[in-house]
Amino acid sequence: MGAIGRGYLSVWWDGPTGTLTWRASAPIAGSGRGGVLRKGERGGDSPLPGSLDPTDLISCILGTPAEGSTRSTLLDNQGRVIEMRFPKSEVVSFQPGEGVPRRIEANGPEGRAVLSLEAYSAWPVGEEVPPS
């Protein structure tokens, strides 16, 4: 049994550049830290357990498989991603939501992380939900 903690993970996605910037509070990922993930690059700090490459991590956080990916992806009857499997026994499960997943559970050789989408206030009136 490992350490159990509650914290936050904030992400900012820049689709045109394929860049995801993330920040985590102290209980997640060991200490308050962050990083940048870019599609097609290798290495980089990960907010999830396991040794996934940046493109796979971005896919997990956004809940969408990468184009041309050979990873195993399970869809529900509405065509939404509910699970992804990766080569080193990493499994990521999703509770689909409108735009982005409502819950992400990542399990790998290095541990487990559960992320739930929560908001402190109502979604701004007139602002559209990001597409999935």
Protein backbone atom coordinates (compact mmCIF):
# COMPACT_ATOMS: atom_id res chain seq x y z
CA MET A 1 0.00 0.00 0.00
CA GLY A 2 1.38 3.37 -0.98
CA ALA A 3 0.77 6.90 0.18
CA ILE A 4 -2.74 8.25 -0.19
CA GLY A 5 -3.23 11.95 -0.68
CA ARG A 6 -5.67 14.44 -2.07
CA GLY A 7 -4.65 17.35 -4.22
CA TYR A 8 -5.26 18.97 -7.55
CA LEU A 9 -4.01 18.68 -11.09
CA SER A 10 -4.54 21.67 -13.37
CA VAL A 11 -3.94 21.38 -17.10
CA TRP A 12 -3.81 23.85 -19.97
CA TRP A 13 -4.10 22.44 -23.50
CA ASP A 14 -2.81 24.33 -26.55
CA GLY A 15 -4.17 22.29 -29.45
CA PRO A 16 -2.45 24.13 -32.31
CA THR A 17 1.01 23.51 -30.80
CA GLY A 18 0.19 20.09 -29.30
CA THR A 19 1.38 21.27 -25.87
CA LEU A 20 -0.14 20.42 -22.50
CA THR A 21 1.11 22.31 -19.43
CA TRP A 22 0.28 20.86 -16.03
CA ARG A 23 0.63 21.82 -12.37
CA ALA A 24 0.01 19.55 -9.37
CA SER A 25 -0.39 20.29 -5.67
CA ALA A 26 1.81 18.64 -3.05
CA PRO A 27 -0.15 15.41 -2.44
CA ILE A 28 -0.10 14.42 -6.13
CA ALA A 29 3.13 13.35 -7.82
CA GLY A 30 5.18 13.66 -4.63
CA SER A 31 5.38 17.44 -4.27
CA GLY A 32 4.01 20.63 -5.74
CA ARG A 33 5.42 20.61 -9.26
CA GLY A 34 4.51 20.79 -12.90
CA GLY A 35 5.69 20.17 -16.39
CA VAL A 36 5.11 20.49 -20.10
CA LEU A 37 4.19 17.63 -22.43
CA ARG A 38 4.47 17.95 -26.21
CA LYS A 39 3.05 15.52 -28.74
CA GLY A 40 5.74 13.59 -30.58
CA GLU A 41 8.50 14.28 -28.03
CA ARG A 42 10.16 11.87 -25.63
CA GLY A 43 10.71 12.30 -21.92
CA GLY A 44 9.22 14.94 -19.69
CA ASP A 45 7.74 14.88 -16.21
CA SER A 46 4.56 12.88 -15.78
CA PRO A 47 1.61 13.60 -13.49
CA LEU A 48 0.51 9.93 -13.78
CA PRO A 49 2.19 6.68 -12.67
CA GLY A 50 4.07 4.64 -15.24
CA SER A 51 6.47 5.52 -18.02
CA LEU A 52 4.12 6.71 -20.76
CA ASP A 53 5.52 8.97 -23.46
CA PRO A 54 4.16 12.54 -23.73
CA THR A 55 1.78 11.73 -26.60
CA ASP A 56 0.23 8.87 -24.59
CA LEU A 57 0.00 11.04 -21.45
CA ILE A 58 -1.78 13.79 -23.37
CA SER A 59 -4.19 11.17 -24.75
CA CYS A 60 -4.90 9.96 -21.20
CA ILE A 61 -5.48 13.40 -19.71
CA LEU A 62 -7.74 14.53 -22.57
CA GLY A 63 -9.45 11.14 -22.85
CA THR A 64 -8.82 10.81 -26.58
CA PRO A 65 -6.55 8.30 -28.34
CA ALA A 66 -3.76 9.73 -30.48
CA GLU A 67 -4.28 9.54 -34.25
CA GLY A 68 -2.68 6.44 -35.68
CA SER A 69 -2.02 5.02 -32.20
CA THR A 70 -1.46 1.29 -31.89
CA ARG A 71 -2.51 1.34 -28.23
CA SER A 72 -5.54 -0.69 -27.17
CA THR A 73 -8.62 1.51 -26.73
CA LEU A 74 -12.04 0.37 -25.48
CA LEU A 75 -15.11 2.42 -26.44
CA ASP A 76 -18.61 2.44 -24.96
CA ASN A 77 -21.77 2.07 -27.06
CA GLN A 78 -21.73 5.82 -27.80
CA GLY A 79 -18.17 5.72 -29.16
CA ARG A 80 -16.56 7.38 -26.13
CA VAL A 81 -13.22 6.18 -24.76
CA ILE A 82 -13.63 4.26 -21.48
CA GLU A 83 -10.24 2.48 -21.30
CA MET A 84 -6.73 2.61 -22.77
CA ARG A 85 -4.04 -0.05 -22.34
CA PHE A 86 -0.33 0.51 -22.87
CA PRO A 87 2.72 -1.78 -23.41
CA LYS A 88 4.12 -1.78 -19.86
CA SER A 89 0.86 -2.90 -18.18
CA GLU A 90 -0.44 0.64 -17.67
CA VAL A 91 -4.24 0.81 -17.79
CA VAL A 92 -6.22 4.05 -17.79
CA SER A 93 -9.99 3.98 -17.25
CA PHE A 94 -12.32 6.88 -17.97
CA GLN A 95 -15.77 8.02 -16.93
CA PRO A 96 -16.76 9.96 -20.06
CA GLY A 97 -18.08 13.47 -19.68
CA GLU A 98 -19.13 16.36 -21.84
CA GLY A 99 -15.94 17.64 -23.49
CA VAL A 100 -13.44 15.95 -21.17
CA PRO A 101 -13.53 12.89 -18.89
CA ARG A 102 -15.28 13.30 -15.52
CA ARG A 103 -12.93 10.78 -13.90
CA ILE A 104 -9.58 9.23 -14.88
CA GLU A 105 -8.08 6.26 -13.06
CA ALA A 106 -4.50 5.34 -14.02
CA ASN A 107 -2.88 2.10 -12.84
CA GLY A 108 0.69 1.11 -13.64
CA PRO A 109 3.72 -0.66 -12.23
CA GLU A 110 4.66 2.51 -10.31
CA GLY A 111 1.31 3.14 -8.62
CA ARG A 112 -2.20 4.42 -9.04
CA ALA A 113 -3.79 7.83 -9.51
CA VAL A 114 -7.46 8.81 -9.56
CA LEU A 115 -8.42 12.20 -10.99
CA SER A 116 -11.96 13.60 -10.72
CA LEU A 117 -13.14 16.69 -12.58
CA GLU A 118 -14.45 19.19 -10.07
CA ALA A 119 -15.31 22.88 -10.27
CA TYR A 120 -15.48 25.55 -7.58
CA SER A 121 -18.08 27.57 -9.47
CA ALA A 122 -20.58 27.24 -12.28
CA TRP A 123 -19.37 27.15 -15.90
CA PRO A 124 -19.41 30.73 -17.30
CA VAL A 125 -22.64 31.56 -19.17
CA GLY A 126 -22.07 31.62 -22.92
CA GLU A 127 -18.75 29.76 -22.79
CA GLU A 128 -18.93 26.52 -24.76
CA VAL A 129 -17.69 23.22 -23.39
CA PRO A 130 -14.39 22.24 -25.12
CA PRO A 131 -14.92 19.55 -27.77
CA SER A 132 -13.81 16.02 -26.96
